[in-house]
Each structure stands twice: as structure tokens, then as C-alpha cells.
């Protein structure tokens, strides 16, 4: 994930998704509206610093708060790079909550119908999935 547009101290910024770990919720290339400093609850999609490489930003779903931090998972169970690999993430590495995603307009999109279809599907809120913590405990 790359941070694209955030003024220092601004509460909102834009980040770009890189990789398949949050598929189907987020796709490679999606842009995210990130609310930095927002409280994160179980089920929220969050932006955080990778605990083993803190100059790398990642986006994961916060599953549950544990004694040593947040257990975070990607929505794609076949992708690696979440708490199954690096354990719980300390609270101070969570940067903010993802509020919405938008997909960039495809190159060469010229027809009015194509533009309308893109505009209708391009922007979506990123909703919390409150069932994820129950599913984790049920395993």
C-alpha cells in the first residue's frame, strides 16, 4: 500500500492498495480514503505500519483486540502477510480507519454507458464486518 495524498496533520488522506490480501473487499489499485487517528473497532478495515518493517504501510481488517495489540487479517484467506505471520500488532502502529474506496477510471473508457457504469460502481464505503471476531473465536 502506498500513501498518496495527506497533508501533515490532516485527518484524511488517500492511499493506494497494492496486492491481493484484501480481495474481494479491496482490489489492487483501489484508492482508499483513510481517516487517520480514528478509533478502530473489531471488524474495521485499518491502515497500519507493518510490525516487522515499519516503513511499510499495510491495510488489514482489525479482528480483535488482544492483550498485546490488534489481531489483523486480510480478507483473502490465501494471501499471507497478516497476524498469522507476525502476531498481534501494537496499538501505536494502527494509523487510521478506511472509510471509503474508489476505483480509478480505466484507461480508454470512452463510451457514455461505460463512464456511467464506472461512476456508479467506483466509489463505495468500506464497511465494518462485525462477524469477523466471532468467526475467529469459533475456530
Tab-separated table of N, CA and C in Angstrom:
chain	number	residue	atom	x	y	z
A	1	UNK	N	0.841	-1.161	0.000
A	1	UNK	CA	0.000	0.000	0.000
A	1	UNK	C	0.892	1.232	0.000
A	2	UNK	N	0.509	2.245	-0.747
A	2	UNK	CA	1.260	3.484	-0.774
A	2	UNK	C	0.373	4.638	-0.371
A	3	UNK	N	0.948	5.531	0.418
A	3	UNK	CA	0.230	6.727	0.836
A	3	UNK	C	0.401	7.761	-0.264
A	4	UNK	N	-0.714	8.346	-0.728
A	4	UNK	CA	-0.621	9.247	-1.868
A	4	UNK	C	-0.902	10.701	-1.543
A	5	UNK	N	-1.857	10.972	-0.743
A	5	UNK	CA	-2.213	12.362	-0.534
A	5	UNK	C	-2.633	12.636	0.880
A	6	UNK	N	-1.726	13.178	1.663
A	6	UNK	CA	-2.084	13.561	3.027
A	6	UNK	C	-1.177	14.697	3.447
A	7	UNK	N	-1.800	15.793	3.778
A	7	UNK	CA	-1.049	16.909	4.317
A	7	UNK	C	-0.681	16.586	5.756
A	8	UNK	N	0.501	16.998	6.224
A	8	UNK	CA	0.867	16.745	7.616
A	8	UNK	C	-0.189	17.290	8.574
A	9	UNK	N	-0.650	16.457	9.468
A	9	UNK	CA	-1.646	16.849	10.455
A	9	UNK	C	-3.084	16.778	9.973
A	10	UNK	N	-3.301	16.521	8.695
A	10	UNK	CA	-4.667	16.434	8.170
A	10	UNK	C	-5.301	15.120	8.615
A	11	UNK	N	-6.601	15.146	8.954
A	11	UNK	CA	-7.232	13.915	9.440
A	11	UNK	C	-7.547	12.902	8.341
A	12	UNK	N	-7.598	13.340	7.081
A	12	UNK	CA	-7.916	12.424	5.985
A	12	UNK	C	-6.802	12.418	4.956
A	13	UNK	N	-6.634	11.270	4.322
A	13	UNK	CA	-5.648	11.139	3.264
A	13	UNK	C	-6.050	10.033	2.313
A	14	UNK	N	-5.307	9.897	1.235
A	14	UNK	CA	-5.573	8.888	0.219
A	14	UNK	C	-4.408	7.915	0.187
A	15	UNK	N	-4.725	6.631	0.080
A	15	UNK	CA	-3.712	5.589	-0.045
A	15	UNK	C	-4.122	4.657	-1.177
A	16	UNK	N	-3.154	3.958	-1.749
A	16	UNK	CA	-3.433	3.033	-2.846
A	16	UNK	C	-3.129	1.609	-2.416
A	17	UNK	N	-4.022	0.689	-2.750
A	17	UNK	CA	-3.879	-0.723	-2.404
A	17	UNK	C	-2.900	-1.382	-3.382
A	18	UNK	N	-1.980	-2.155	-2.841
A	18	UNK	CA	-1.057	-2.931	-3.661
A	18	UNK	C	-1.124	-4.380	-3.181
A	19	UNK	N	-1.522	-5.276	-4.057
A	19	UNK	CA	-1.567	-6.683	-3.706
A	19	UNK	C	-2.968	-7.200	-3.472
A	20	UNK	N	-3.081	-8.533	-3.311
A	20	UNK	CA	-4.391	-9.186	-3.235
A	20	UNK	C	-4.882	-9.520	-1.834
A	21	UNK	N	-4.218	-9.080	-0.775
A	21	UNK	CA	-4.548	-9.592	0.559
A	21	UNK	C	-5.939	-9.195	1.053
A	22	UNK	N	-6.529	-8.143	0.522
A	22	UNK	CA	-7.852	-7.719	0.986
A	22	UNK	C	-8.949	-8.026	-0.027
A	23	UNK	N	-8.645	-8.836	-1.029
A	23	UNK	CA	-9.648	-9.230	-2.024
A	23	UNK	C	-10.664	-10.145	-1.357
A	24	UNK	N	-11.938	-10.025	-1.511
A	24	UNK	CA	-12.671	-9.251	-2.511
A	24	UNK	C	-13.076	-7.850	-2.060
A	25	UNK	N	-12.815	-7.474	-0.812
A	25	UNK	CA	-13.227	-6.154	-0.330
A	25	UNK	C	-12.513	-5.044	-1.082
A	26	UNK	N	-11.206	-5.197	-1.251
A	26	UNK	CA	-10.388	-4.209	-1.945
A	26	UNK	C	-9.587	-4.908	-3.021
A	27	UNK	N	-9.372	-4.215	-4.121
A	27	UNK	CA	-8.606	-4.770	-5.233
A	27	UNK	C	-7.313	-3.982	-5.405
A	28	UNK	N	-6.322	-4.643	-5.989
A	28	UNK	CA	-5.061	-3.989	-6.319
A	28	UNK	C	-5.361	-2.746	-7.153
A	29	UNK	N	-4.836	-1.608	-6.750
A	29	UNK	CA	-5.053	-0.366	-7.473
A	29	UNK	C	-6.173	0.499	-6.922
A	30	UNK	N	-7.014	-0.051	-6.038
A	30	UNK	CA	-8.055	0.768	-5.420
A	30	UNK	C	-7.409	1.906	-4.632
A	31	UNK	N	-8.081	3.032	-4.608
A	31	UNK	CA	-7.666	4.157	-3.770
A	31	UNK	C	-8.556	4.161	-2.538
A	32	UNK	N	-7.973	4.517	-1.403
A	32	UNK	CA	-8.696	4.492	-0.138
A	32	UNK	C	-8.741	5.873	0.483
A	33	UNK	N	-9.887	6.220	1.046
A	33	UNK	CA	-9.999	7.415	1.867
A	33	UNK	C	-9.764	6.958	3.305
A	34	UNK	N	-8.664	7.422	3.892
A	34	UNK	CA	-8.249	6.982	5.216
A	34	UNK	C	-8.485	8.102	6.224
A	35	UNK	N	-9.153	7.756	7.319
A	35	UNK	CA	-9.379	8.683	8.418
A	35	UNK	C	-8.294	8.406	9.461
A	36	UNK	N	-7.222	9.186	9.390
A	36	UNK	CA	-6.083	8.986	10.287
A	36	UNK	C	-6.433	9.407	11.703
A	37	UNK	N	-6.022	8.606	12.662
A	37	UNK	CA	-6.290	8.894	14.058
A	37	UNK	C	-7.663	8.447	14.535
A	38	UNK	N	-8.492	7.916	13.635
A	38	UNK	CA	-9.831	7.458	14.033
A	38	UNK	C	-9.719	6.193	14.880
A	39	UNK	N	-10.619	6.061	15.815
A	39	UNK	CA	-10.652	4.854	16.640
A	39	UNK	C	-10.984	3.649	15.767
A	40	UNK	N	-10.292	2.558	16.013
A	40	UNK	CA	-10.509	1.315	15.263
A	40	UNK	C	-11.223	0.333	16.182
A	41	UNK	N	-12.271	-0.287	15.633
A	41	UNK	CA	-13.018	-1.307	16.375
A	41	UNK	C	-12.922	-2.624	15.619
A	42	UNK	N	-13.253	-3.701	16.290
A	42	UNK	CA	-13.234	-5.019	15.652
A	42	UNK	C	-14.129	-4.992	14.419
A	43	UNK	N	-13.604	-5.482	13.306
A	43	UNK	CA	-14.324	-5.518	12.046
A	43	UNK	C	-13.947	-4.407	11.092
A	44	UNK	N	-13.321	-3.344	11.585
A	44	UNK	CA	-12.931	-2.220	10.735
A	44	UNK	C	-11.733	-2.589	9.859
A	45	UNK	N	-11.683	-1.977	8.679
A	45	UNK	CA	-10.505	-2.068	7.824
A	45	UNK	C	-9.599	-0.908	8.223
A	46	UNK	N	-8.349	-1.218	8.517
A	46	UNK	CA	-7.432	-0.224	9.061
A	46	UNK	C	-6.143	-0.147	8.252
A	47	UNK	N	-5.511	1.007	8.326
A	47	UNK	CA	-4.173	1.212	7.773
A	47	UNK	C	-3.215	1.184	8.953
A	48	UNK	N	-2.135	0.440	8.797
A	48	UNK	CA	-1.185	0.295	9.885
A	48	UNK	C	0.228	0.153	9.356
A	49	UNK	N	1.167	0.358	10.240
A	49	UNK	CA	2.569	0.105	9.905
A	49	UNK	C	2.831	-1.383	10.108
A	50	UNK	N	3.549	-1.974	9.158
A	50	UNK	CA	3.905	-3.392	9.284
A	50	UNK	C	4.795	-3.544	10.512
A	51	UNK	N	4.483	-4.463	11.413
A	51	UNK	CA	5.251	-4.563	12.656
A	51	UNK	C	6.708	-4.997	12.468
A	52	UNK	N	7.031	-5.649	11.360
A	52	UNK	CA	8.402	-6.093	11.129
A	52	UNK	C	9.173	-5.176	10.186
A	53	UNK	N	8.468	-4.283	9.513
A	53	UNK	CA	9.077	-3.353	8.557
A	53	UNK	C	8.271	-2.054	8.629
A	54	UNK	N	8.554	-1.234	9.628
A	54	UNK	CA	7.668	-0.129	9.967
A	54	UNK	C	7.631	1.010	8.963
A	55	UNK	N	8.483	0.980	7.938
A	55	UNK	CA	8.365	1.973	6.876
A	55	UNK	C	7.356	1.533	5.810
A	56	UNK	N	6.777	0.331	5.973
A	56	UNK	CA	5.796	-0.214	5.040
A	56	UNK	C	4.402	-0.090	5.633
A	57	UNK	N	3.483	0.542	4.882
A	57	UNK	CA	2.097	0.636	5.317
A	57	UNK	C	1.315	-0.522	4.720
A	58	UNK	N	0.419	-1.101	5.521
A	58	UNK	CA	-0.425	-2.195	5.057
A	58	UNK	C	-1.872	-1.899	5.442
A	59	UNK	N	-2.780	-2.564	4.750
A	59	UNK	CA	-4.200	-2.429	5.061
A	59	UNK	C	-4.740	-3.820	5.395
A	60	UNK	N	-5.371	-3.930	6.547
A	60	UNK	CA	-5.900	-5.214	7.027
A	60	UNK	C	-7.187	-4.956	7.799
A	61	UNK	N	-7.910	-6.025	8.059
A	61	UNK	CA	-9.113	-5.928	8.882
A	61	UNK	C	-8.721	-6.205	10.334
A	62	UNK	N	-9.098	-5.299	11.233
A	62	UNK	CA	-8.867	-5.487	12.669
A	62	UNK	C	-9.890	-6.505	13.161
A	63	UNK	N	-9.417	-7.637	13.623
A	63	UNK	CA	-10.319	-8.721	14.008
A	63	UNK	C	-10.676	-8.635	15.483
A	64	UNK	N	-9.674	-8.563	16.326
A	64	UNK	CA	-9.966	-8.437	17.752
A	64	UNK	C	-8.777	-7.832	18.474
A	65	UNK	N	-9.100	-7.130	19.556
A	65	UNK	CA	-8.050	-6.554	20.386
A	65	UNK	C	-7.615	-7.600	21.390
A	66	UNK	N	-6.330	-7.784	21.471
A	66	UNK	CA	-5.758	-8.729	22.432
A	66	UNK	C	-4.886	-7.970	23.419
A	67	UNK	N	-4.377	-8.695	24.391
A	67	UNK	CA	-3.562	-8.068	25.426
A	67	UNK	C	-2.353	-7.343	24.844
A	68	UNK	N	-1.744	-7.918	23.798
A	68	UNK	CA	-0.530	-7.339	23.230
A	68	UNK	C	-0.770	-6.534	21.956
A	69	UNK	N	-2.026	-6.271	21.587
A	69	UNK	CA	-2.311	-5.460	20.410
A	69	UNK	C	-3.493	-6.000	19.623
A	70	UNK	N	-3.578	-5.592	18.357
A	70	UNK	CA	-4.676	-5.991	17.483
A	70	UNK	C	-4.296	-7.189	16.638
A	71	UNK	N	-5.197	-8.151	16.561
A	71	UNK	CA	-5.065	-9.278	15.636
A	71	UNK	C	-5.672	-8.802	14.320
A	72	UNK	N	-4.877	-8.765	13.250
A	72	UNK	CA	-5.349	-8.263	11.964
A	72	UNK	C	-5.214	-9.356	10.909
A	73	UNK	N	-6.198	-9.407	10.008
A	73	UNK	CA	-6.196	-10.400	8.942
A	73	UNK	C	-6.570	-9.740	7.626
A	74	UNK	N	-6.057	-10.288	6.539
A	74	UNK	CA	-6.525	-9.894	5.222
A	74	UNK	C	-7.834	-10.616	4.946
A	75	UNK	N	-8.660	-10.049	4.076
A	75	UNK	CA	-9.928	-10.701	3.739
A	75	UNK	C	-9.728	-11.892	2.818
A	76	UNK	N	-8.574	-11.979	2.163
A	76	UNK	CA	-8.249	-13.096	1.283
A	76	UNK	C	-7.520	-14.156	2.117
A	77	UNK	N	-8.168	-15.289	2.409
A	77	UNK	CA	-7.536	-16.285	3.284
A	77	UNK	C	-6.311	-16.954	2.666
A	78	UNK	N	-6.117	-16.799	1.362
A	78	UNK	CA	-4.986	-17.441	0.693
A	78	UNK	C	-3.762	-16.536	0.593
A	79	UNK	N	-3.914	-15.269	0.927
A	79	UNK	CA	-2.785	-14.336	0.906
A	79	UNK	C	-2.126	-14.315	2.280
A	80	UNK	N	-0.832	-14.156	2.276
A	80	UNK	CA	-0.081	-14.116	3.532
A	80	UNK	C	0.200	-12.669	3.922
A	81	UNK	N	0.800	-12.503	5.072
A	81	UNK	CA	1.222	-11.177	5.489
A	81	UNK	C	0.280	-10.507	6.461
A	82	UNK	N	-0.224	-11.281	7.416
A	82	UNK	CA	-1.084	-10.698	8.445
A	82	UNK	C	-0.676	-11.279	9.797
A	83	UNK	N	-1.541	-11.197	10.792
A	83	UNK	CA	-1.182	-11.630	12.147
A	83	UNK	C	-0.858	-13.116	12.244
A	84	UNK	N	-1.282	-13.902	11.271
A	84	UNK	CA	-0.891	-15.317	11.275
A	84	UNK	C	0.610	-15.454	11.093
A	85	UNK	N	1.239	-14.451	10.495
A	85	UNK	CA	2.685	-14.445	10.282
A	85	UNK	C	3.419	-13.682	11.379
A	86	UNK	N	2.938	-12.468	11.737
A	86	UNK	CA	3.700	-11.606	12.639
A	86	UNK	C	3.051	-11.378	13.997
A	87	UNK	N	1.929	-12.021	14.265
A	87	UNK	CA	1.289	-11.890	15.573
A	87	UNK	C	0.493	-10.607	15.706
A	88	UNK	N	0.138	-10.294	16.921
A	88	UNK	CA	-0.673	-9.095	17.189
A	88	UNK	C	0.140	-7.839	16.907
A	89	UNK	N	-0.545	-6.809	16.449
A	89	UNK	CA	0.083	-5.529	16.097
A	89	UNK	C	-0.136	-4.546	17.238
A	90	UNK	N	0.957	-3.964	17.772
A	90	UNK	CA	0.788	-2.982	18.851
A	90	UNK	C	-0.117	-1.834	18.421
A	91	UNK	N	-0.905	-1.355	19.365
A	91	UNK	CA	-1.888	-0.292	19.120
A	91	UNK	C	-1.262	0.934	18.450
A	92	UNK	N	-0.035	1.288	18.832
A	92	UNK	CA	0.573	2.505	18.286
A	92	UNK	C	0.956	2.381	16.810
A	93	UNK	N	0.880	1.186	16.227
A	93	UNK	CA	1.163	1.016	14.799
A	93	UNK	C	-0.091	1.166	13.935
A	94	UNK	N	-1.276	1.189	14.546
A	94	UNK	CA	-2.508	1.445	13.792
A	94	UNK	C	-2.603	2.941	13.534
A	95	UNK	N	-2.708	3.313	12.271
A	95	UNK	CA	-2.698	4.723	11.897
A	95	UNK	C	-4.092	5.303	11.696
A	96	UNK	N	-5.025	4.484	11.217
A	96	UNK	CA	-6.349	5.016	10.965
A	96	UNK	C	-7.282	3.992	10.377
A	97	UNK	N	-8.491	4.440	10.131
A	97	UNK	CA	-9.565	3.584	9.644
A	97	UNK	C	-9.908	3.952	8.204
A	98	UNK	N	-10.125	2.945	7.366
A	98	UNK	CA	-10.517	3.172	5.980
A	98	UNK	C	-12.016	3.460	5.957
A	99	UNK	N	-12.392	4.589	5.356
A	99	UNK	CA	-13.796	4.989	5.292
A	99	UNK	C	-14.439	4.653	3.954
A	100	UNK	N	-13.656	4.753	2.862
A	100	UNK	CA	-14.223	4.503	1.537
A	100	UNK	C	-13.122	4.077	0.582
A	101	UNK	N	-13.554	3.461	-0.523
A	101	UNK	CA	-12.618	3.122	-1.584
A	101	UNK	C	-13.189	3.607	-2.903
A	102	UNK	N	-12.300	3.961	-3.796
A	102	UNK	CA	-12.750	4.262	-5.147
A	102	UNK	C	-11.783	3.636	-6.128
A	103	UNK	N	-12.343	3.203	-7.218
A	103	UNK	CA	-11.539	2.562	-8.255
A	103	UNK	C	-11.224	3.600	-9.322
A	104	UNK	N	-9.964	3.696	-9.725
A	104	UNK	CA	-9.626	4.663	-10.763
A	104	UNK	C	-10.319	4.323	-12.077
A	105	UNK	N	-10.569	5.339	-12.872
A	105	UNK	CA	-11.225	5.160	-14.169
A	105	UNK	C	-10.314	4.386	-15.111
A	106	UNK	N	-10.826	3.333	-15.744
A	106	UNK	CA	-9.998	2.558	-16.670
A	106	UNK	C	-9.524	3.413	-17.850
A	107	UNK	N	-8.305	3.173	-18.299
A	107	UNK	CA	-7.770	3.870	-19.469
A	107	UNK	C	-8.607	3.524	-20.688
A	108	UNK	N	-8.866	4.500	-21.521
A	108	UNK	CA	-9.592	4.255	-22.754
A	108	UNK	C	-11.098	4.148	-22.585
A	109	UNK	N	-11.597	4.459	-21.422
A	109	UNK	CA	-13.048	4.385	-21.187
A	109	UNK	C	-13.703	5.588	-21.866
A	110	UNK	N	-14.307	5.375	-23.019
A	110	UNK	CA	-14.809	6.489	-23.811
A	110	UNK	C	-16.324	6.536	-23.913
A	111	UNK	N	-17.003	5.414	-23.866
A	111	UNK	CA	-18.441	5.422	-24.089
A	111	UNK	C	-19.163	6.012	-22.881
A	112	UNK	N	-20.278	6.664	-23.155
A	112	UNK	CA	-21.074	7.265	-22.077
A	112	UNK	C	-21.596	6.195	-21.129
A	113	UNK	N	-22.010	5.060	-21.676
A	113	UNK	CA	-22.518	3.969	-20.846
A	113	UNK	C	-21.405	3.404	-19.955
A	114	UNK	N	-20.213	3.254	-20.521
A	114	UNK	CA	-19.072	2.777	-19.742
A	114	UNK	C	-18.708	3.727	-18.620
A	115	UNK	N	-18.722	5.032	-18.907
A	115	UNK	CA	-18.436	6.032	-17.877
A	115	UNK	C	-19.498	6.021	-16.778
A	116	UNK	N	-20.734	5.856	-17.171
A	116	UNK	CA	-21.820	5.799	-16.198
A	116	UNK	C	-21.682	4.565	-15.304
A	117	UNK	N	-21.364	3.435	-15.900
A	117	UNK	CA	-21.169	2.203	-15.121
A	117	UNK	C	-20.011	2.363	-14.155
A	118	UNK	N	-18.920	2.972	-14.623
A	118	UNK	CA	-17.765	3.200	-13.745
A	118	UNK	C	-18.155	4.129	-12.592
A	119	UNK	N	-18.828	5.235	-12.898
A	119	UNK	CA	-19.194	6.206	-11.868
A	119	UNK	C	-20.108	5.579	-10.820
A	120	UNK	N	-21.002	4.704	-11.255
A	120	UNK	CA	-21.931	4.053	-10.327
A	120	UNK	C	-21.210	3.101	-9.379
A	121	UNK	N	-20.166	2.432	-9.853
A	121	UNK	CA	-19.507	1.412	-9.038
A	121	UNK	C	-18.171	1.860	-8.460
A	122	UNK	N	-17.675	3.023	-8.838
A	122	UNK	CA	-16.317	3.419	-8.464
A	122	UNK	C	-16.164	3.741	-6.986
A	123	UNK	N	-17.124	4.384	-6.388
A	123	UNK	CA	-16.989	4.830	-5.001
A	123	UNK	C	-17.924	4.020	-4.120
A	124	UNK	N	-17.364	3.445	-3.087
A	124	UNK	CA	-18.141	2.650	-2.131
A	124	UNK	C	-17.571	2.871	-0.724
A	125	UNK	N	-18.455	2.929	0.274
A	125	UNK	CA	-17.938	2.942	1.650
A	125	UNK	C	-17.319	1.585	1.965
A	126	UNK	N	-16.327	1.585	2.827
A	126	UNK	CA	-15.738	0.328	3.301
A	126	UNK	C	-16.358	0.073	4.661
A	127	UNK	N	-17.218	-0.917	4.705
A	127	UNK	CA	-17.985	-1.187	5.915
A	127	UNK	C	-17.256	-2.142	6.840
A	128	UNK	N	-17.580	-2.055	8.098
A	128	UNK	CA	-17.043	-2.982	9.092
A	128	UNK	C	-17.750	-4.317	8.948
A	129	UNK	N	-17.036	-5.354	9.241
A	129	UNK	CA	-17.618	-6.695	9.271
A	129	UNK	C	-17.528	-7.161	10.708
A	130	UNK	N	-18.580	-6.937	11.449
A	130	UNK	CA	-18.580	-7.263	12.876
A	130	UNK	C	-18.558	-8.760	13.147
A	131	UNK	N	-18.802	-9.584	12.145
A	131	UNK	CA	-18.827	-11.022	12.358
A	131	UNK	C	-17.427	-11.635	12.367
A	132	UNK	N	-16.386	-10.884	11.973
A	132	UNK	CA	-15.069	-11.499	11.873
A	132	UNK	C	-14.535	-11.949	13.216
A	133	UNK	N	-14.750	-11.181	14.277
A	133	UNK	CA	-14.208	-11.599	15.572
A	133	UNK	C	-14.945	-12.832	16.085
A	134	UNK	N	-16.247	-12.940	15.803
A	134	UNK	CA	-16.983	-14.149	16.207
A	134	UNK	C	-16.466	-15.361	15.428
A	135	UNK	N	-16.193	-15.192	14.137
A	135	UNK	CA	-15.696	-16.306	13.322
A	135	UNK	C	-14.327	-16.754	13.819
A	136	UNK	N	-13.479	-15.804	14.209
A	136	UNK	CA	-12.144	-16.166	14.689
A	136	UNK	C	-12.239	-16.977	15.977
A	137	UNK	N	-13.097	-16.558	16.892
A	137	UNK	CA	-13.223	-17.276	18.161
A	137	UNK	C	-13.878	-18.634	17.973
A	138	UNK	N	-14.678	-18.777	16.923
A	138	UNK	CA	-15.376	-20.040	16.707
A	138	UNK	C	-14.463	-21.142	16.185
A	139	UNK	N	-13.293	-20.775	15.723
A	139	UNK	CA	-12.361	-21.779	15.167
A	139	UNK	C	-11.675	-22.567	16.238
